[in-house]
mmCIF file of C-alpha atoms in Angstrom:
data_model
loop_
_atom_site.group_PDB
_atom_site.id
_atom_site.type_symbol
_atom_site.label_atom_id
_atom_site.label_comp_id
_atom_site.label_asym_id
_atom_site.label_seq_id
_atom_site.Cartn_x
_atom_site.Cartn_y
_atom_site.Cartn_z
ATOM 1 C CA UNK A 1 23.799 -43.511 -5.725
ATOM 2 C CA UNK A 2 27.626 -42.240 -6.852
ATOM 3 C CA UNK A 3 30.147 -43.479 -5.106
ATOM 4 C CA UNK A 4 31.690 -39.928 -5.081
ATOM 5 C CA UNK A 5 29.282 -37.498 -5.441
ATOM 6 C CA UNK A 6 29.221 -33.907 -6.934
ATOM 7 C CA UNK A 7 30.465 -30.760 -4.995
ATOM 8 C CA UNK A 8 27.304 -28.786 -4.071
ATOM 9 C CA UNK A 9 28.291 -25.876 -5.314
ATOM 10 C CA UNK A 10 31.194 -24.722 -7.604
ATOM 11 C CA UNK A 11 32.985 -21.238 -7.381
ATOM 12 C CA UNK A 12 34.912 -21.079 -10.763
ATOM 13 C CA UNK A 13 33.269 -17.454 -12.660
ATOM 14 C CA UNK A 14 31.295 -16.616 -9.941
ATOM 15 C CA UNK A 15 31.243 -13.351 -7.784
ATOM 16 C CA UNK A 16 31.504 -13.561 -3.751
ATOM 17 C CA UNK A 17 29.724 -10.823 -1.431
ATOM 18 C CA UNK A 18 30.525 -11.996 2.105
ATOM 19 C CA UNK A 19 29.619 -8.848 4.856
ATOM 20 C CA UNK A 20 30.671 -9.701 8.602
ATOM 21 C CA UNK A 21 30.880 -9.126 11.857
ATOM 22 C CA UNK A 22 34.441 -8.917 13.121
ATOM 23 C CA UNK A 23 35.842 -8.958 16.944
ATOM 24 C CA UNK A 24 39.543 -9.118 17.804
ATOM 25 C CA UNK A 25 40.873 -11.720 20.289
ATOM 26 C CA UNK A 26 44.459 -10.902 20.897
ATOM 27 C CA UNK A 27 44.633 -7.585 23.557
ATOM 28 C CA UNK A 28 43.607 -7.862 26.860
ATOM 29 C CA UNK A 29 43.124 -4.445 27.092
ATOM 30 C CA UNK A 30 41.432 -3.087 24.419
ATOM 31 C CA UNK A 31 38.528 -4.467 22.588
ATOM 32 C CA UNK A 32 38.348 -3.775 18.748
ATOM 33 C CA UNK A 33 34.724 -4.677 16.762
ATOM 34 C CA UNK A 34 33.537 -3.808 14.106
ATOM 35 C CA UNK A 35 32.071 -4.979 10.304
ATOM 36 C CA UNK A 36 33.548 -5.865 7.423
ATOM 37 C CA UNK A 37 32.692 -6.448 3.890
ATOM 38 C CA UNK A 38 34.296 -8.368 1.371
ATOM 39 C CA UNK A 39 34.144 -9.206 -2.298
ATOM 40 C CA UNK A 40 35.955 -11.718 -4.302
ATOM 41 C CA UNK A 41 35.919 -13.167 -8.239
ATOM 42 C CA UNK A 42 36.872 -16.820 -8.590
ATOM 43 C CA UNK A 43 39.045 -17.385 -11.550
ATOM 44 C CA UNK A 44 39.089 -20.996 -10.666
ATOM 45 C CA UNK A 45 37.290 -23.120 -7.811
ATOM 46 C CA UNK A 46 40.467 -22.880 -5.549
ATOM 47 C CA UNK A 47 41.451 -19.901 -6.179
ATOM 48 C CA UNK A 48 39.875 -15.997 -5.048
ATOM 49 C CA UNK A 49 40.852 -12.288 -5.752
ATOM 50 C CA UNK A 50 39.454 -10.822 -3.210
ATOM 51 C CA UNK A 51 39.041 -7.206 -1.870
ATOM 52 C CA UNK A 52 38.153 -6.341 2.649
ATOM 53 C CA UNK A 53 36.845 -3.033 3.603
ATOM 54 C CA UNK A 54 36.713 -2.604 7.430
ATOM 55 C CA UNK A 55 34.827 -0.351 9.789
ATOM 56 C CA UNK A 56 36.512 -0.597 13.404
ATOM 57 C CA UNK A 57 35.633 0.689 16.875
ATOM 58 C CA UNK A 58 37.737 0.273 19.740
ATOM 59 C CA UNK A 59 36.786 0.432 23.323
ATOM 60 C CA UNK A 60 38.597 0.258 26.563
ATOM 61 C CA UNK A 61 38.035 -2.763 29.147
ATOM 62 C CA UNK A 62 38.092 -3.324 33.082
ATOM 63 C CA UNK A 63 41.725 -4.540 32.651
ATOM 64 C CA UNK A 64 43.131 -1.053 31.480
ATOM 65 C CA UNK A 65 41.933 0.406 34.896
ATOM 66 C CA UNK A 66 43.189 -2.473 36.907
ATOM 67 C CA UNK A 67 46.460 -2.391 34.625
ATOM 68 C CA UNK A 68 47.158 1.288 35.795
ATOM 69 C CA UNK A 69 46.010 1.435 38.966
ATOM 70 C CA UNK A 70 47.512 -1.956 40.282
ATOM 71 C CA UNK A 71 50.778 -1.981 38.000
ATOM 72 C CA UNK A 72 51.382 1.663 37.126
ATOM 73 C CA UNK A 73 51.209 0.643 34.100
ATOM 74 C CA UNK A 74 51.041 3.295 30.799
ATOM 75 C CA UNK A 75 49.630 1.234 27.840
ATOM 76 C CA UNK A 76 50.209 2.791 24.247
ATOM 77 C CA UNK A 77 47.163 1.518 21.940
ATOM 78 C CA UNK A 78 46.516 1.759 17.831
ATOM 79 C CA UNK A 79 43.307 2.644 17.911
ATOM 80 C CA UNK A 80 42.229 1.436 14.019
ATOM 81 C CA UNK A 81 39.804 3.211 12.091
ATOM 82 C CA UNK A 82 39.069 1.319 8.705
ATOM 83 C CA UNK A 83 41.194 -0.863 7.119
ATOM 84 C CA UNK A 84 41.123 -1.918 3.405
ATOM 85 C CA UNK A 85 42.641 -5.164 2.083
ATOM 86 C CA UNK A 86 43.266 -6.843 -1.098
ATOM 87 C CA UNK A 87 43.991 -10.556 -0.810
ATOM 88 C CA UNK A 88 44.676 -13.761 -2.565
ATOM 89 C CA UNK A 89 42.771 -17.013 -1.398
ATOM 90 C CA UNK A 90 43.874 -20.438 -1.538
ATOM 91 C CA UNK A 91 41.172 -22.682 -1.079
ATOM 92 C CA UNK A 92 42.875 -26.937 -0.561
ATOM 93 C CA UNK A 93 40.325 -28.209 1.554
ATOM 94 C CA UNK A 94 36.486 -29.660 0.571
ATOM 95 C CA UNK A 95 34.493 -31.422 2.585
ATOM 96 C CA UNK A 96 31.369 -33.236 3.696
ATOM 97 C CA UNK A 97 30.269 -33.856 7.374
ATOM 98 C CA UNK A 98 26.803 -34.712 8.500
ATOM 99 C CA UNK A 99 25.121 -33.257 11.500
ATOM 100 C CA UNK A 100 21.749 -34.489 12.497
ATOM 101 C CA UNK A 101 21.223 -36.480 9.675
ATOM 102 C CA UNK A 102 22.157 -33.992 7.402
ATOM 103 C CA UNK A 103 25.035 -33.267 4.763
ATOM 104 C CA UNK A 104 27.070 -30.096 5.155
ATOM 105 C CA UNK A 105 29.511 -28.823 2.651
ATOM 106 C CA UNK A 106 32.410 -26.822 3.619
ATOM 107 C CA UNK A 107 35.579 -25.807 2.250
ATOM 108 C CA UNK A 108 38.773 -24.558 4.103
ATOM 109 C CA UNK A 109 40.619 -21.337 2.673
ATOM 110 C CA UNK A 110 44.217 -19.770 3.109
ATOM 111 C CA UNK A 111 44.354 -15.901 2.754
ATOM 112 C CA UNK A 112 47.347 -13.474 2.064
ATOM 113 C CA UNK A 113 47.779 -10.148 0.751
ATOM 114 C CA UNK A 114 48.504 -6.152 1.520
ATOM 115 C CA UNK A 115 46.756 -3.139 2.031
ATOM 116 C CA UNK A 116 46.373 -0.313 4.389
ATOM 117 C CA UNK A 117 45.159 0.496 7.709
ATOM 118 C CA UNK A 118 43.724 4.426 8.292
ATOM 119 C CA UNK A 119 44.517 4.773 12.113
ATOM 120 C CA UNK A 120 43.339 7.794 14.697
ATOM 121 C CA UNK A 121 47.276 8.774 14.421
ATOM 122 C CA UNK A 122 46.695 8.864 10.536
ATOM 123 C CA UNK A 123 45.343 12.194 10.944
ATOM 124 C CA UNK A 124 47.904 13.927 12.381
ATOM 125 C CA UNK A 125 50.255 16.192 10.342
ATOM 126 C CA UNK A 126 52.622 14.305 7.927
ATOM 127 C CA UNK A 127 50.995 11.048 8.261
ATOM 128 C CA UNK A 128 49.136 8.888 6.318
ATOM 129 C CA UNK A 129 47.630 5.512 5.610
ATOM 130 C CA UNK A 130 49.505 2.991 7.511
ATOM 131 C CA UNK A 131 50.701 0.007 5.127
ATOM 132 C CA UNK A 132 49.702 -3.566 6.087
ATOM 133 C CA UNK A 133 49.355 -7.018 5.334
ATOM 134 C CA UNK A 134 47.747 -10.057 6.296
ATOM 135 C CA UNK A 135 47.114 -13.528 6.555
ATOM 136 C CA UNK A 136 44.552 -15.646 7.351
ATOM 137 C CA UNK A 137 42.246 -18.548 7.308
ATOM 138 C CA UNK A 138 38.813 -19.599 7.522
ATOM 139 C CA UNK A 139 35.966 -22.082 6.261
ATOM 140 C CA UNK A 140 32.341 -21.680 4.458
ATOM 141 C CA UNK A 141 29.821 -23.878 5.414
ATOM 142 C CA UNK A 142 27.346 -24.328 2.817
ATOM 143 C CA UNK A 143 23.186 -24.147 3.022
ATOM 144 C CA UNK A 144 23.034 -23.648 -1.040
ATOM 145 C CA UNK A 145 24.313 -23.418 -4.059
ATOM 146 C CA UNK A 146 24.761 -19.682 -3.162
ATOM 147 C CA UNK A 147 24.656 -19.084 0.752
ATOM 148 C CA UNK A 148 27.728 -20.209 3.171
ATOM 149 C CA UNK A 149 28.005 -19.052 6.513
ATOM 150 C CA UNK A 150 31.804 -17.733 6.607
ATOM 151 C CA UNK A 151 33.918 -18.178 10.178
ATOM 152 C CA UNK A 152 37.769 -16.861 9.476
ATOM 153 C CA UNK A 153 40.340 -15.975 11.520
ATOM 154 C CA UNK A 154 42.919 -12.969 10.093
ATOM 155 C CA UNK A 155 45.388 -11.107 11.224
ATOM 156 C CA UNK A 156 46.530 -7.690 9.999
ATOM 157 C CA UNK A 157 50.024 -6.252 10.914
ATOM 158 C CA UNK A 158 50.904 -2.665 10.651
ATOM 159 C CA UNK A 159 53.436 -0.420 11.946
ATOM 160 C CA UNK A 160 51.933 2.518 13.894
ATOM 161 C CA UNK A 161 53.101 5.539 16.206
ATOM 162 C CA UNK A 162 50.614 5.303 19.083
ATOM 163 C CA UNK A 163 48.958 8.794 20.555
ATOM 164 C CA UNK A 164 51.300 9.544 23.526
ATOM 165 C CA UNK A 165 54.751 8.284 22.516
ATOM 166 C CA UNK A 166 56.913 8.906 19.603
ATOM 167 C CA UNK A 167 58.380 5.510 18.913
ATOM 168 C CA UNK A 168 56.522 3.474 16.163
ATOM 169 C CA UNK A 169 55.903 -0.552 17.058
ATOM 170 C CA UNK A 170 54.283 -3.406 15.223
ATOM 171 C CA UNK A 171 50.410 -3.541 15.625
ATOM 172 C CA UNK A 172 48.916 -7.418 15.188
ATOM 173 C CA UNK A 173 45.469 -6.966 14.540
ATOM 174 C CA UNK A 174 43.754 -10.466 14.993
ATOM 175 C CA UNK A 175 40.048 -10.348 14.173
ATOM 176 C CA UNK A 176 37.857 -13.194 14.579
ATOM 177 C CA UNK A 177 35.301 -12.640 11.422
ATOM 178 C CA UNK A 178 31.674 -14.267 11.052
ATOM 179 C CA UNK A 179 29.473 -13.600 8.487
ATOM 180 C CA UNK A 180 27.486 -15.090 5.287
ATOM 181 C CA UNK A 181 28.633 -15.455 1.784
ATOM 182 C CA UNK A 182 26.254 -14.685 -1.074
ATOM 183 C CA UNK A 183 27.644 -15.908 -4.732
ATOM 184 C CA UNK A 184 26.879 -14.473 -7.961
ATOM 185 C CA UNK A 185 25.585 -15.849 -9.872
ATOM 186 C CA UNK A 186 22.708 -17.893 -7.925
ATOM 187 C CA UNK A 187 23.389 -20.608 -9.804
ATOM 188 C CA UNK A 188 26.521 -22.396 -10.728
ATOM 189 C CA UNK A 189 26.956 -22.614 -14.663
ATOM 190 C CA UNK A 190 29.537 -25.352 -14.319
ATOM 191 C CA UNK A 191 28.596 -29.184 -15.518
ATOM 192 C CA UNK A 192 30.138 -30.386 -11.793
ATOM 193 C CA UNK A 193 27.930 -28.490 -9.985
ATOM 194 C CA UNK A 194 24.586 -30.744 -11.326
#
């Protein structure tokens, strides 16, 4: 038995496909869901290029009534269509814990990068895309050489003119994402890996 064993699985020249399911958790008032896919080439095992596209619905909760009928209250949303986002990923962290007599892998990541978000105001005359960037971070847990469940945590700002007022404020889209991550190819090609 090595003292310090091999990584499970190594990144470096491999492909990421990593669809999820993502839910915001920072408004009260308005609950935003939707999925999102993501692809990303590793030039190096701690390091990703990666690309997010992102379907989003949003939908209205008890607190908006209570919020207008209790405190009078007129609430200006974003309401976020799809978002798309290129990124660069730090990845510092590796790890081994065991649960239930068994060893999981896991690495942390750091993510950064711009893009833009394609609101329901986007569509009105002389608008556009609204730009954006993010940040972010999240783990994998790994099952295999090419499977990791994927938790993350990212938040997307954007400026946006809400329907129903003219003045333009700073949108902080925080989206709790969970999903798998599929690697390309199946196997790792790298000596560190075996």
């Amino acid at each position: 038995v090595k003292a310090v064993q091999s990584k499970l699985y190594i990144k470096r020249g491999r492909f990421e496909l990593a669809p999820s399911f993502a839910i915001n958790v920072n408004d009260p008032y308005y609950t935003k869901w939707g999925g999102t896919l993501r692809a990303a080439f590793f030039p190096a095992d701690t390091l990703a290029i990666a690309a997010r596209f992102s379907l989003l619905q949003t939908v209205k909760t008890d607190d908006v009534g209570v919020a207008k009928r209790v405190l009078n209250s007129q609430i200006y949303y974003s309401v976020p269509i799809w978002s798309a986002m290129a990124d660069v990923e730090w990845i510092p962290l590796y790890g081994k814990v065991s649960i239930f007599n068994s060893i999981i892998h896991l690495d942390g990541y750091i993510l950064a990068g711009g893009g833009v978000v394609y609101s329901a105001t986007s569509a009105a005359q002389d608008r556009t895309v609204n730009p954006a960037f993010d940040l972010g971070l999240g783990f994998r847990f790994v099952t295999t050489d090419f499977l990791a469940v994927n938790v993350g945590l990212i938040n997307t700002t954007y400026i946006d003119t809400p329907a129903g007022t003219t003045k333009g404020s700073t949108q902080n889209l925080m989206m709790f994402h969970a999903g798998v991550s599929l690697f390309f190819p199946f196997k790792s090609t790298y000596r560190e890996a075996e």
